[in-house]
Amino acid sequence: MDSTPGPSNSPAFRTPLPTVSRKRLRSYASVTNFQSQKRQRLSMTSLDFDKENEGASSNCLAHADSPLDRFISNRPKMNLPLQITPRTKRISKEFGLIDDRVLNFKDENADVSSAPTSAATNVTNAFHLLRKTASSLFATIPPAKPTSVTENLLKRRQCLVVLDSPNIQPHFDAYPISWSRQNLIAVACGKDVYYQNLNTKAVAHLCRNLWSRSSIWCIEWAGSKRDAYLASGIEDGYLQIWDATRSATETSNNGAMPKFSGNMVHTYHISEEAKVTTCAWANDGDILAVGSKDKRVSLVDVRVEHVVGIVGTHKDRVLGMRWSADGNFLASSDYGGNVYIWDWRAGKTLAELSSAHSSRRVHRAPVKALAWCSWKPDLLATGSYSPEGKIKVWNVSSITSHSPEPVQTLPLNTTVYSLQWSPHCKELLSTHGASFHPILSRHSSTSINRNNTNPNPSAVPNHRVKAVGSPLTNSITVHDYPSGKRLMSLSNAHSSVVSHTSLSPDGESVFTVCPAEETIKMWQVWGKRPKPLREMSAFDKHIIR
């Protein structure tokens, strides 16, 4: 009987054929000199590394019975690379793990010098790692704030607009730019004032000082009522009010086009041969406060052609001036470090952040930077020059004339030139110049103590400083309030001193001035708060007919 399966036979009765091995056997008969030039490939999976390292890792496996090993891989360190085979080498190179090691677990925060020597130490370290890992699971990430600088300028770190400003006022105490409510940015360049409409990108020549050869020191757009009015203070003591909506009547030599795009409304003589150092409009747009080098604070009403009156007099030449958001307070500062808060209706001082003694001054250096908070009108931030370099926040409603104390103090050891509160979040922006380190003087302190005029050596003003480099040098910095935490410091914003800033009408962007570069730059620092989503009610789902 033939057992060979045919086409009609059942597969169950087929005789199994012998299996032919596909593995190539080594045969010395086919190899020259009884040796093969091609080595046999070995599989790394056939190697048992545990047996090879059994004796060396016996001490490290002493804690293997610990129940903590169920959660944390606490295995012995082995120099087993990932590039064992060509396939694993290719995979590790693709994922960037070409230099990594496997079975090499360690704590990054652990001290390398103190290696564990016992099983109890290993268990303690493993328990510490387990507790730290478990606590990280419950740590909540703070939600991102779209209004904060951390979600805007901190991520981009680039300016949006750069405008050339040739012949801009080179002095750091000047106020050469201003941003209007109509989105017009004005720049004072020598005796002329130019402005650009940021909506249409059109540039116009607003005005020129025709009264004297003096340069324009400060400019300021008016409030909401007269947002097309611009005030320009001149170094010879005059103040001019210009209207940007009306063209000038004076024409050029050929008589074809008007010479200026604006028309002069009033000219005020503030003081005799004393330059106008600063000016600030009230929110209504009718009242203008003017500070001058002769230490006086004057008031101007654009509805009349003369100076209304003098609010008060400083102890030194006026350097800074700002109105509060609600228009109830007027703050002014001087070169002596004194800050005054005025009631302009009553013509008196509401608060004097200074004292007759030099140790009780609000600042021990000139103060130019003043900023009122928009979301809390009684908060005032002040910043000082060298040799102090501090930012102080004051609560005007709780200030007493005898012992003024700030609610927040930020020692920066860097000159502060301008301050801006964010209207959308609790953050404060500051621009800076040179950083310094105070040098203590033993001679001055001992002489003061010998005369018994001031028993506190630390209260003696120290005017000796040493210039140093820091991240705050020539930077734009944003601080959190009330914690005072530094959220961002943009050191490469300008190559030199950032002397002045101007806030946009929407409160999101800031223009900065660098007189050494003769440029102004616009930065988007903050963002608007998103509108909350309105919940759908029953009336939205159904229509009543």
Coordinates of C-alpha atoms in Angstrom, one line a residue:
M1 CA 0.0 0.0 0.0
D2 CA 1.4 3.3 -1.1
S3 CA 1.4 5.8 1.8
T4 CA 2.4 8.7 -0.3
P5 CA -0.5 11.2 -0.3
G6 CA -2.1 11.8 -3.6
P7 CA -4.5 14.4 -4.8
S8 CA -7.5 12.2 -3.6
N9 CA -6.1 11.3 -0.2
S10 CA -7.2 13.0 3.0
P11 CA -4.7 15.4 4.6
A12 CA -5.1 13.6 7.9
F13 CA -3.5 10.5 6.5
R14 CA -0.5 12.2 5.0
T15 CA 2.9 11.0 6.0
P16 CA 4.9 13.9 7.5
L17 CA 7.9 14.8 5.6
P18 CA 11.3 15.4 7.3
T19 CA 11.9 19.0 8.3
V20 CA 14.8 20.6 6.5
S21 CA 16.8 23.0 8.7
R22 CA 17.5 26.4 7.2
K23 CA 20.3 27.1 9.5
R24 CA 23.6 27.2 7.8
L25 CA 26.0 24.7 9.4
R26 CA 29.6 25.3 9.8
S27 CA 31.7 22.8 7.7
Y28 CA 35.4 22.7 7.8
A29 CA 35.5 21.0 4.5
S30 CA 34.3 24.1 2.7
V31 CA 36.5 26.5 4.6
T32 CA 40.1 27.3 3.7
N33 CA 42.6 26.5 6.4
F34 CA 39.8 25.2 8.6
Q35 CA 38.8 28.8 9.7
S36 CA 36.0 31.1 8.7
Q37 CA 36.7 34.8 7.8
K38 CA 33.1 35.8 8.8
R39 CA 32.3 35.8 12.5
Q40 CA 29.1 34.4 13.8
R41 CA 26.5 37.0 14.8
L42 CA 25.6 36.8 18.5
S43 CA 22.3 38.0 19.9
M44 CA 22.6 40.3 22.9
T45 CA 19.4 38.9 24.3
S46 CA 21.2 35.7 25.0
L47 CA 23.5 37.3 27.4
D48 CA 22.6 37.2 31.1
F49 CA 23.8 40.4 32.7
D50 CA 22.3 39.6 36.0
K51 CA 24.6 36.6 36.4
E52 CA 27.6 38.6 35.4
N53 CA 26.9 41.4 37.8
E54 CA 25.5 39.2 40.6
G55 CA 28.5 39.5 42.8
A56 CA 29.1 43.2 42.1
S57 CA 25.6 44.2 42.8
S58 CA 24.9 42.1 45.8
N59 CA 25.3 45.1 48.1
C60 CA 23.0 47.3 46.0
L61 CA 20.2 44.8 46.1
A62 CA 20.1 44.6 49.8
H63 CA 16.9 46.6 49.9
A64 CA 15.1 44.5 47.2
D65 CA 12.7 43.2 49.7
S66 CA 11.4 46.7 50.6
P67 CA 7.8 47.3 49.5
L68 CA 8.9 50.7 48.2
D69 CA 10.5 49.0 45.2
R70 CA 7.0 48.4 43.8
F71 CA 6.6 52.1 43.1
I72 CA 10.1 53.3 42.4
S73 CA 12.6 51.5 40.3
N74 CA 15.6 51.3 42.7
R75 CA 17.9 49.1 40.7
P76 CA 21.7 48.8 40.6
K77 CA 23.6 51.2 38.4
M78 CA 24.9 49.5 35.3
N79 CA 26.8 50.9 32.4
L80 CA 24.6 49.3 29.7
P81 CA 24.4 51.5 26.7
L82 CA 21.3 51.8 24.5
Q83 CA 23.4 51.4 21.3
I84 CA 23.9 47.6 21.7
T85 CA 22.7 46.5 18.3
P86 CA 22.4 48.5 15.1
R87 CA 18.6 48.6 15.5
T88 CA 18.7 50.0 19.1
K89 CA 21.4 52.4 18.1
R90 CA 19.3 53.7 15.2
I91 CA 16.2 54.1 17.6
S92 CA 18.2 55.8 20.3
K93 CA 19.7 58.2 17.8
E94 CA 16.3 59.1 16.5
F95 CA 14.9 59.9 19.9
G96 CA 18.1 61.7 21.1
L97 CA 19.1 59.1 23.6
I98 CA 22.4 58.1 22.1
D99 CA 24.3 58.9 25.3
D100 CA 21.8 57.7 27.8
R101 CA 22.2 54.6 30.0
V102 CA 19.5 52.2 31.1
L103 CA 19.1 50.8 34.6
N104 CA 20.7 54.0 36.0
F105 CA 18.1 55.6 38.3
K106 CA 19.3 58.3 40.7
D107 CA 17.9 61.4 42.4
E108 CA 19.0 64.7 40.8
N109 CA 18.7 66.5 44.1
A110 CA 20.6 63.9 46.1
D111 CA 24.1 64.7 47.4
V112 CA 26.6 62.8 45.3
S113 CA 29.4 63.0 47.9
S114 CA 27.3 61.1 50.5
A115 CA 26.7 57.7 48.9
P116 CA 24.4 55.2 50.7
T117 CA 26.3 52.5 52.5
S118 CA 23.6 50.5 54.2
A119 CA 20.2 49.0 53.4
A120 CA 18.5 51.3 55.9
T121 CA 19.9 54.4 54.1
N122 CA 18.6 53.1 50.8
V123 CA 15.2 52.6 52.1
T124 CA 15.1 56.1 53.6
N125 CA 16.2 57.6 50.3
A126 CA 13.6 55.6 48.5
F127 CA 10.9 56.8 50.9
H128 CA 12.0 60.4 50.4
L129 CA 11.7 60.0 46.7
L130 CA 8.3 58.4 47.0
R131 CA 7.0 61.2 49.1
K132 CA 8.4 63.9 46.8
T133 CA 7.0 62.2 43.7
A134 CA 3.6 61.9 45.4
S135 CA 3.5 65.5 46.4
S136 CA 4.3 66.6 42.8
L137 CA 1.1 64.8 41.7
F138 CA -1.0 67.1 43.9
A139 CA 0.8 70.3 42.9
T140 CA -1.5 72.4 40.8
I141 CA -0.1 74.5 38.0
P142 CA -1.2 78.2 38.4
P143 CA -3.6 79.1 35.6
A144 CA -2.2 81.3 32.8
K145 CA -3.4 85.0 33.0
P146 CA -3.9 86.4 29.5
T147 CA -3.5 89.9 30.9
S148 CA -0.2 89.4 32.6
V149 CA 3.2 90.2 31.1
T150 CA 4.2 86.5 31.4
E151 CA 1.7 85.7 28.6
N152 CA 2.6 88.7 26.4
L153 CA 6.0 90.4 26.4
L154 CA 7.8 87.6 28.3
K155 CA 7.0 85.2 25.5
R156 CA 7.8 87.4 22.5
R157 CA 10.5 89.8 23.9
Q158 CA 10.3 91.9 20.6
C159 CA 9.1 95.4 19.9
L160 CA 6.3 96.0 17.5
V161 CA 7.2 99.4 16.2
V162 CA 10.5 101.3 16.0
L163 CA 10.4 105.0 15.1
D164 CA 13.4 107.2 14.4
S165 CA 13.5 110.4 16.4
P166 CA 16.5 112.5 15.3
N167 CA 17.4 115.5 17.5
I168 CA 15.3 114.2 20.4
Q169 CA 15.8 115.8 23.8
P170 CA 19.0 114.2 25.1
H171 CA 18.5 115.0 28.7
F172 CA 17.1 112.1 30.9
D173 CA 14.8 114.4 32.9
A174 CA 12.8 115.5 29.8
Y175 CA 9.4 114.2 28.7
P176 CA 9.8 114.0 24.9
I177 CA 6.9 111.7 24.0
S178 CA 3.2 111.4 24.7
W179 CA 0.4 109.0 23.5
S180 CA -3.1 110.5 22.9
R181 CA -6.5 108.9 23.3
Q182 CA -6.8 109.1 19.5
N183 CA -3.9 106.7 19.1
L184 CA -1.4 109.5 18.1
I185 CA 2.2 109.3 19.3
A186 CA 3.9 112.7 19.5
V187 CA 7.6 113.2 19.7
A188 CA 9.5 116.4 20.5
C189 CA 12.6 116.8 18.4
G190 CA 14.5 120.0 19.2
K191 CA 12.1 122.9 18.5
D192 CA 9.6 120.8 16.6
V193 CA 6.9 118.3 17.5
Y194 CA 5.9 115.5 15.1
Y195 CA 3.2 112.9 15.6
Q196 CA 2.2 109.7 13.8
N197 CA -1.3 108.2 13.6
L198 CA -0.7 104.6 14.5
N199 CA -4.0 103.6 12.8
T200 CA -3.1 105.1 9.4
K201 CA 0.7 105.3 9.8
A202 CA 0.6 108.9 8.6
V203 CA 3.2 111.3 10.0
A204 CA 2.5 115.0 10.5
H205 CA 4.5 118.1 11.6
L206 CA 2.4 119.4 14.5
C207 CA 4.1 122.6 15.6
R208 CA 7.4 124.5 16.1
N209 CA 8.6 126.9 18.8
L210 CA 8.6 130.3 17.1
W211 CA 9.0 132.4 20.2
S212 CA 12.6 131.6 21.1
R213 CA 15.5 129.5 20.2
S214 CA 15.0 127.2 23.2
S215 CA 14.1 123.5 22.7
I216 CA 10.9 121.9 23.8
W217 CA 11.4 120.1 27.1
C218 CA 8.1 118.3 27.7
I219 CA 4.9 117.5 25.8
E220 CA 1.6 116.1 27.0
W221 CA -1.7 115.3 25.3
A222 CA -4.9 116.4 27.0
G223 CA -7.7 114.3 28.5
S224 CA -10.9 112.9 27.1
K225 CA -12.7 116.2 26.8
R226 CA -9.9 117.8 24.6
D227 CA -8.0 114.8 23.3
A228 CA -6.7 116.8 20.3
Y229 CA -4.9 119.4 22.5
L230 CA -1.2 119.1 23.1
A231 CA 0.8 121.1 25.7
S232 CA 4.5 121.8 25.1
G233 CA 6.7 123.2 27.8
I234 CA 9.8 125.2 26.6
E235 CA 13.1 125.7 28.4
D236 CA 12.7 129.5 28.5
G237 CA 9.6 129.4 30.7
Y238 CA 6.7 129.4 28.1
L239 CA 3.9 126.9 27.7
Q240 CA 2.1 126.5 24.4
I241 CA -1.2 124.8 23.7
W242 CA -1.7 123.4 20.2
D243 CA -4.8 121.9 18.6
A244 CA -4.0 119.0 16.2
T245 CA -7.3 119.1 14.4
R246 CA -7.0 122.6 13.0
S247 CA -4.4 123.6 10.5
A248 CA -2.2 126.6 11.1
T249 CA -3.1 129.9 9.4
E250 CA 0.6 130.6 8.7
T251 CA 1.7 129.2 5.3
S252 CA 5.1 128.3 3.9
N253 CA 7.1 130.6 1.6
N254 CA 5.4 129.5 -1.6
G255 CA 2.0 129.8 0.0
A256 CA 0.9 126.4 -1.3
M257 CA 0.6 124.3 1.9
P258 CA 0.1 125.0 5.5
K259 CA 3.4 125.0 7.5
F260 CA 2.0 123.0 10.5
S261 CA -0.8 120.5 10.8
G262 CA -1.8 122.1 14.2
N263 CA -2.9 125.5 15.3
M264 CA -1.7 127.4 18.4
V265 CA -4.5 128.0 20.9
H266 CA -2.8 129.7 23.9
T267 CA 0.7 130.8 25.1
Y268 CA 1.4 131.1 28.8
H269 CA 4.3 132.7 30.5
I270 CA 4.9 130.4 33.4
S271 CA 8.0 131.9 35.0
E272 CA 10.9 134.3 34.3
E273 CA 13.8 132.5 32.6
A274 CA 12.9 129.3 34.4
K275 CA 12.2 126.3 32.1
V276 CA 9.0 124.3 32.3
T277 CA 10.2 120.9 33.6
T278 CA 7.0 118.9 33.5
C279 CA 3.2 119.2 32.9
A280 CA 0.2 117.0 33.4
W281 CA -3.4 117.3 32.2
A282 CA -6.4 116.5 34.4
N283 CA -8.9 114.0 33.0
D284 CA -11.4 116.6 32.1
G285 CA -9.0 118.3 29.7
D286 CA -9.5 121.8 31.0
I287 CA -7.0 122.0 33.8
L288 CA -3.2 121.7 33.3
A289 CA -0.7 121.5 36.1
V290 CA 2.8 122.9 35.3
G291 CA 6.0 122.4 37.2
S292 CA 9.0 124.7 36.6
K293 CA 12.6 125.1 37.7
D294 CA 11.7 127.9 40.1
K295 CA 10.1 125.3 42.5
R296 CA 6.6 126.3 41.8
V297 CA 3.5 124.3 40.8
S298 CA 1.1 126.4 38.7
L299 CA -2.3 125.7 37.3
V300 CA -3.5 126.7 33.8
D301 CA -7.1 126.6 32.5
V302 CA -7.3 126.5 28.7
R303 CA -10.6 128.4 28.8
V304 CA -8.8 131.5 29.9
E305 CA -5.7 133.2 28.6
H306 CA -3.7 133.6 31.8
V307 CA -2.3 131.4 34.6
V308 CA -5.0 130.6 37.1
G309 CA -2.8 130.4 40.1
I310 CA 0.0 128.7 42.0
V311 CA -0.9 125.5 44.0
G312 CA 2.3 125.5 46.1
T313 CA 6.1 125.7 46.2
H314 CA 8.6 122.8 46.4
K315 CA 11.9 122.8 48.3
D316 CA 13.7 122.1 45.1
R317 CA 13.1 122.3 41.4
V318 CA 10.1 120.3 40.3
L319 CA 11.0 117.1 38.4
G320 CA 7.8 115.0 38.1
M321 CA 4.0 115.5 38.2
R322 CA 1.0 113.3 37.7
W323 CA -2.8 113.4 38.3
S324 CA -4.7 110.5 39.9
A325 CA -7.1 108.4 37.9
D326 CA -10.2 110.0 39.5
G327 CA -8.8 113.5 39.3
N328 CA -8.9 114.2 43.0
F329 CA -5.2 114.2 43.7
L330 CA -2.1 115.8 42.1
A331 CA 1.3 114.4 43.0
S332 CA 4.5 116.3 42.3
S333 CA 8.2 115.5 43.1
D334 CA 11.5 117.4 43.0
Y335 CA 15.2 116.9 42.9
G336 CA 15.5 116.9 46.7
G337 CA 13.5 113.6 46.9
N338 CA 10.3 115.2 48.2
V339 CA 6.9 114.2 47.0
Y340 CA 3.8 116.4 47.6
I341 CA 0.1 115.5 47.1
W342 CA -2.0 118.6 46.5
D343 CA -5.7 119.5 46.7
W344 CA -5.9 121.8 43.7
R345 CA -9.4 123.1 44.5
A346 CA -8.4 124.2 48.0
G347 CA -4.9 125.2 47.0
K348 CA -3.3 123.3 49.9
T349 CA -1.2 120.2 50.6
L350 CA -3.1 117.1 51.5
A351 CA 0.0 115.0 52.3
E352 CA 3.7 115.9 52.4
L353 CA 5.9 112.8 52.0
S354 CA 8.9 114.6 53.5
S355 CA 10.1 116.2 56.6
A356 CA 12.4 119.0 57.7
H357 CA 15.1 116.4 58.6
S358 CA 16.9 114.8 55.7
S359 CA 16.6 111.3 57.4
R360 CA 12.8 111.5 57.1
R361 CA 12.6 112.3 53.4
V362 CA 10.5 110.0 51.2
H363 CA 13.5 109.4 49.0
R364 CA 17.2 110.3 49.4
A365 CA 17.6 111.0 45.7
P366 CA 15.8 112.9 42.9
V367 CA 12.4 111.5 42.1
K368 CA 11.1 111.7 38.5
A369 CA 9.0 108.5 38.2
L370 CA 5.4 108.9 39.5
A371 CA 2.4 106.7 38.7
W372 CA -1.1 106.5 40.0
C373 CA -2.9 103.2 40.0
S374 CA -6.1 103.1 37.9
W375 CA -7.8 100.2 39.6
K376 CA -7.0 101.6 43.1
P377 CA -6.9 105.4 42.9
D378 CA -5.3 106.0 46.3
L379 CA -2.1 104.0 45.4
L380 CA 0.9 106.1 44.3
A381 CA 4.2 104.6 43.1
T382 CA 7.4 106.6 43.2
G383 CA 10.9 105.8 41.9
S384 CA 14.2 107.5 42.6
Y385 CA 17.6 108.1 40.9
S386 CA 21.0 107.3 42.1
P387 CA 22.3 106.9 44.8
E388 CA 19.1 105.3 46.2
G389 CA 17.4 103.5 43.3
K390 CA 14.2 102.3 45.0
I391 CA 10.5 102.0 44.1
K392 CA 8.0 102.8 46.9
V393 CA 4.2 102.4 46.9
W394 CA 2.1 104.7 49.0
N395 CA -1.5 104.5 50.2
V396 CA -2.6 108.1 50.1
S397 CA -5.7 107.5 52.2
S398 CA -3.6 106.2 55.1
I399 CA -0.7 108.7 55.0
T400 CA -0.1 110.9 58.0
S401 CA 2.0 114.0 57.8
H402 CA 4.1 113.1 60.8
S403 CA 5.4 109.6 59.9
P404 CA 4.8 108.7 56.2
E405 CA 5.5 105.0 55.6
P406 CA 5.2 103.2 52.3
V407 CA 3.2 100.0 52.0
Q408 CA 5.7 98.5 49.6
T409 CA 9.5 99.1 49.0
L410 CA 11.5 97.5 46.2
P411 CA 15.3 98.2 46.6
L412 CA 16.8 97.8 43.2
N413 CA 20.1 99.7 43.3
T414 CA 19.3 100.9 39.8
T415 CA 18.1 104.4 38.6
V416 CA 14.3 104.5 38.1
Y417 CA 13.2 106.8 35.3
S418 CA 9.5 106.0 34.8
L419 CA 6.7 103.9 36.2
Q420 CA 3.4 102.6 34.6
W421 CA 0.6 100.7 36.4
S422 CA -1.2 98.2 34.3
P423 CA -5.0 98.9 34.1
H424 CA -5.7 95.2 33.4
C425 CA -3.8 93.4 36.2
K426 CA -1.9 94.1 39.4
E427 CA 1.5 94.7 37.8
L428 CA 3.9 97.7 37.8
L429 CA 6.3 98.5 34.9
S430 CA 9.6 100.4 35.5
T431 CA 12.4 101.5 33.2
H432 CA 15.9 101.9 34.3
G433 CA 19.3 103.3 33.7
A434 CA 22.7 102.5 35.3
S435 CA 23.0 100.1 38.2
F436 CA 25.3 100.8 41.1
H437 CA 26.5 99.6 44.5
P438 CA 26.6 102.1 47.4
I439 CA 29.9 102.7 49.1
L440 CA 29.7 103.2 52.8
S441 CA 31.6 106.2 54.2
R442 CA 32.9 105.8 57.8
H443 CA 34.1 109.4 57.9
S444 CA 30.6 110.9 57.3
S445 CA 28.9 108.7 59.9
T446 CA 31.4 109.3 62.6
S447 CA 31.3 113.0 62.1
I448 CA 27.5 113.1 62.3
N449 CA 27.5 111.0 65.5
R450 CA 30.1 113.2 67.1
N451 CA 27.8 116.2 66.7
N452 CA 24.8 114.2 67.9
T453 CA 22.6 115.6 65.1
N454 CA 21.6 112.2 63.8
P455 CA 22.1 109.2 66.0
N456 CA 21.3 106.8 63.2
P457 CA 24.3 106.3 60.9
S458 CA 22.2 104.4 58.3
A459 CA 20.0 107.4 57.8
V460 CA 22.9 109.6 56.6
P461 CA 22.5 110.2 52.8
N462 CA 25.4 108.5 51.0
H463 CA 26.3 110.0 47.6
R464 CA 29.2 107.7 46.8
V465 CA 28.3 104.8 44.6
K466 CA 30.1 102.3 42.3
A467 CA 28.7 101.5 38.9
V468 CA 28.1 97.8 38.4
G469 CA 26.4 95.7 35.8
S470 CA 23.1 93.9 36.6
P471 CA 20.1 92.5 34.7
L472 CA 18.2 95.7 35.5
T473 CA 20.7 98.0 33.7
N474 CA 18.9 99.9 30.9
S475 CA 16.0 97.4 31.2
I476 CA 12.2 97.3 31.1
T477 CA 11.1 95.5 34.2
V478 CA 7.6 94.4 35.4
H479 CA 6.9 93.7 39.1
D480 CA 3.9 91.9 40.7
Y481 CA 1.9 93.7 43.3
P482 CA 1.6 93.4 46.3
S483 CA 4.2 90.6 46.4
G484 CA 6.9 92.6 44.7
K485 CA 8.1 89.6 42.7
R486 CA 10.0 90.4 39.5
L487 CA 8.0 88.9 36.6
M488 CA 10.2 90.0 33.7
S489 CA 13.4 92.0 33.1
L490 CA 14.1 92.8 29.4
S491 CA 17.8 93.9 29.5
N492 CA 18.3 94.2 25.7
A493 CA 15.4 96.5 25.1
H494 CA 17.7 99.5 24.4
S495 CA 21.5 99.9 24.4
S496 CA 21.4 102.8 26.8
V497 CA 19.2 104.6 29.4
V498 CA 15.4 104.2 29.0
S499 CA 14.4 107.6 30.2
H500 CA 10.7 107.9 29.6
T501 CA 7.6 105.8 28.8
S502 CA 4.1 106.4 27.6
L503 CA 1.0 104.1 28.0
S504 CA -1.3 103.4 25.1
P505 CA -5.0 104.3 25.3
D506 CA -6.1 100.7 25.6
G507 CA -3.5 100.0 28.4
E508 CA -1.8 97.1 26.6
S509 CA 1.3 98.7 25.0
V510 CA 4.1 101.0 26.1
F511 CA 6.3 103.3 24.1
T512 CA 9.9 103.7 25.5
V513 CA 12.5 106.4 24.8
C514 CA 16.2 106.0 24.5
P515 CA 17.9 109.4 23.8
A516 CA 21.3 107.8 23.0
E517 CA 19.7 105.8 20.2
E518 CA 17.4 108.6 19.1
T519 CA 14.6 106.0 18.7
I520 CA 11.4 105.1 20.4
K521 CA 10.0 101.6 20.5
M522 CA 6.5 100.2 21.1
W523 CA 6.1 97.0 23.2
Q524 CA 3.0 95.0 23.9
V525 CA 3.3 94.4 27.6
W526 CA -0.2 93.4 28.8
G527 CA -3.4 92.0 27.3
K528 CA -7.1 92.7 27.8
R529 CA -9.2 90.6 30.1
P530 CA -11.3 88.2 28.0
K531 CA -15.1 88.7 28.2
P532 CA -16.8 86.1 30.4
L533 CA -19.0 83.7 28.6
R534 CA -22.7 84.3 29.3
E535 CA -24.5 81.2 30.5
M536 CA -27.4 80.1 28.3
S537 CA -30.7 80.6 30.0
A538 CA -34.1 79.0 29.3
F539 CA -35.2 82.1 27.3
D540 CA -32.3 81.4 24.9
K541 CA -33.4 77.8 24.2
H542 CA -37.0 78.5 23.7
I543 CA -38.8 81.3 21.8
I544 CA -42.0 82.7 23.2
R545 CA -44.5 83.4 20.4

